[in-house]
Amino acid sequence: MSLFSQLRFHTTVNELHMLPQHGLEVAFVGRSNAGKSSAINTLANHVRLAFVSKTPGRTQHINYFNLGDDRFLVDLPGYGYAQVPEAIRAHWQQLLGNYLATRPNLIGLVLIMDSRHPLKPLDVNMLDWFLPTGKPVHVLLTKSDKLTRQEQTKTLAQVRGALEQWPNCSVQLFSSLKKQGMEETETVIGNWFAQAQTSEM
């Protein structure tokens, strides 16, 4: 059975003190238009589990999805050029930063990048800022169906080469439209949970 087949919405929070007290978490984060919610929906084989909008920045809270066995996927607010009031954006940034820096339940980060525009400055800032925590990062290069096979190979090689400067960081191609890369993503996240659960014993 697929790791994500039982994925269900659990809760949404807007303040750190409202976060669930127990469980292991893998968080999804990325620029506001990188296809984060579409990736979660594709992995879960559910069209509207995570909210998808043509307007970047509609994920305005931390959204939890339950995998069972006290495991959660966490959909974080997108960063970048969301057309929202500055006060709301400042709250998102504080919420996102504090969660990533201080959340002990968080065991790994899935960083979503548009395969046509990878490693933008904000993506690099995220890697520079998060990887010193020692937790792993797996990069999904989304919308890979927009690239030719040759472009896919070239982009993957370029990003993999760029990521060599950071330890504990991996990358793959992913397409929600073509359902490409689902098994690889599931393997990576499944291994994170298995290792974390083993270390808890």
C-alpha positions as a printed Julia matrix, in Angstrom:
201×3 Matrix{Float64}:
  0.0    0.0     0.0
  1.25   3.47   -0.88
  2.62   5.55    1.98
  0.31   8.38    0.93
 -2.84   6.36    0.19
 -4.33   7.08    3.62
 -3.37  10.76    3.65
 -6.15  12.82    5.21
 -6.51  16.44    6.27
 -5.84  16.75   10.0
 -5.78  20.39   11.1
 -4.73  23.9    10.16
 -2.95  26.31   12.51
 -1.9   29.94   12.41
  0.15  30.11   15.62
  3.01  27.92   16.83
  1.35  27.17   20.16
 -1.5   25.48   18.25
  0.77  22.84   16.66
  0.05  19.16   17.45
  1.95  17.92   20.48
  2.94  14.48   19.18
  4.08  12.76   16.01
  6.75  12.95   13.33
  6.52  15.52   10.55
  7.86  16.02    7.03
  7.24  19.55    5.76
  6.68  20.74    2.19
  7.87  24.24    1.39
  8.57  26.28   -1.74
  7.96  29.43   -3.69
  4.34  30.46   -3.96
  3.96  29.32   -7.58
  6.18  26.21   -7.59
  3.38  23.64   -7.48
  3.56  22.58   -3.82
 -0.13  21.87   -3.28
 -0.38  20.05   -6.61
  2.51  17.81   -5.57
  0.79  16.88   -2.29
 -2.47  16.16   -4.12
 -0.65  13.98   -6.65
  1.15  11.97   -3.99
 -2.14  11.4    -2.19
 -3.99  10.65   -5.45
 -6.57  13.19   -4.33
 -7.58  16.14   -6.51
 -8.48  18.65   -3.8
 -6.76  17.5    -0.61
 -4.39  20.49   -0.57
 -5.79  23.76   -1.9
 -4.61  24.64   -5.41
 -5.02  28.16   -6.72
 -3.91  30.1    -9.76
 -3.19  32.95   -7.33
  0.18  32.34   -5.61
  0.23  32.48   -1.84
 -3.16  31.03   -0.98
 -1.68  28.63    1.59
 -1.86  31.1     4.46
 -1.54  28.71    7.41
  0.35  25.57    8.39
 -1.79  22.67    7.16
 -1.38  19.16    8.59
 -2.19  15.94    6.73
 -2.28  12.65    8.65
 -0.48   9.61    7.23
 -1.41   7.36   10.14
  0.89   5.92   12.82
  1.5    9.4    14.26
  3.08  10.63   11.0
  2.2   13.88    9.26
  2.87  15.79    6.07
  2.92  19.53    6.72
  2.05  22.05    4.01
  3.81  25.32    4.85
  2.98  28.8     3.51
  4.67  29.53    0.19
  7.38  32.16    0.06
  8.02  34.66   -2.69
  5.75  37.08   -4.42
  2.34  36.4    -2.99
 -0.03  39.32   -3.5
 -1.01  39.77    0.14
 -0.88  42.66    2.61
  2.55  43.25    4.16
  1.33  42.52    7.69
  0.09  39.08    6.62
  3.31  38.37    4.74
  5.37  39.33    7.8
  3.31  36.94    9.93
  3.85  34.12    7.4
  7.61  34.71    7.41
  7.78  34.65   11.19
  5.55  31.56   11.42
  7.53  29.73    8.73
 10.92  30.66   10.15
 10.08  29.76   13.73
  8.53  26.45   12.7
 11.53  25.37   10.61
 14.08  26.48   13.2
 12.5   25.2    16.38
 10.08  22.35   15.62
 11.5   19.18   17.24
  8.92  16.93   15.51
 10.2   17.95   12.06
 12.44  15.21   10.6
 12.94  16.42    7.01
 12.06  19.06    4.46
 10.74  18.61    0.91
 11.7   21.74   -1.01
  9.58  22.4    -4.11
 11.19  24.18   -7.07
  9.78  24.79  -10.54
 12.08  22.75  -12.81
 12.08  25.61  -15.32
 13.38  28.06  -12.7
 15.32  26.14  -10.05
 17.58  27.5    -7.32
 16.19  31.01   -7.23
 17.76  33.22   -4.53
 14.96  32.48   -2.05
 15.44  28.73   -2.6
 19.17  29.04   -1.96
 18.46  31.11    1.15
 16.16  28.36    2.4
 18.88  25.72    1.91
 21.53  27.89    3.56
 19.25  28.58    6.47
 17.71  25.13    7.06
 20.47  22.59    6.37
 22.6   23.62    9.39
 19.83  22.01   11.5
 21.27  18.67   10.32
 17.92  17.5     8.98
 17.69  16.24    5.39
 16.26  18.12    2.41
 14.81  16.49   -0.7
 14.23  18.79   -3.68
 11.32  18.14   -6.03
 11.82  19.74   -9.44
  8.15  20.1   -10.32
  6.44  20.71  -13.66
  9.09  18.58  -15.36
  6.55  17.73  -18.07
  7.13  21.28  -19.34
 10.71  20.3   -20.26
 11.95  18.07  -23.06
 13.71  14.84  -22.07
 17.05  16.48  -22.84
 16.17  19.55  -20.76
 15.09  17.33  -17.88
 18.42  15.51  -17.88
 20.39  18.75  -18.09
 18.41  20.5   -15.35
 18.62  17.54  -12.99
 22.39  17.32  -13.49
 22.87  21.05  -12.97
 20.81  21.17   -9.78
 22.43  18.0    -8.42
 25.85  19.58   -9.03
 24.83  22.79   -7.3
 23.51  20.89   -4.28
 26.82  19.13   -3.7
 27.9   22.09   -1.55
 25.2   21.17    0.96
 25.31  17.87    2.87
 22.24  15.74    3.36
 20.46  17.09    0.28
 18.96  15.1    -2.63
 16.98  15.99   -5.77
 14.62  14.45   -8.31
 12.29  15.38  -11.18
  8.55  15.46  -10.48
  5.42  16.05  -12.56
  1.93  16.26  -11.09
  0.42  16.18  -14.59
  2.28  13.03  -15.68
  2.51  11.55  -12.16
  6.26  11.31  -12.66
  8.54  10.76   -9.66
  5.92   9.6    -7.16
  7.66   6.36   -6.21
 11.01   8.05   -5.66
  9.43  10.7    -3.44
  7.59   8.05   -1.45
 10.8    6.07   -0.94
 12.72   9.09    0.37
  9.99  10.21    2.77
  9.25   6.65    3.87
 12.92   6.14    4.74
 12.95   9.35    6.78
 10.0    8.18    8.85
 11.43   4.68    9.27
 14.79   6.02   10.46
 13.16   8.49   12.84
 10.88   5.84   14.31
 13.84   3.49   14.77
 15.84   6.16   16.57
 12.91   6.75   18.94
 12.94   3.13   20.1
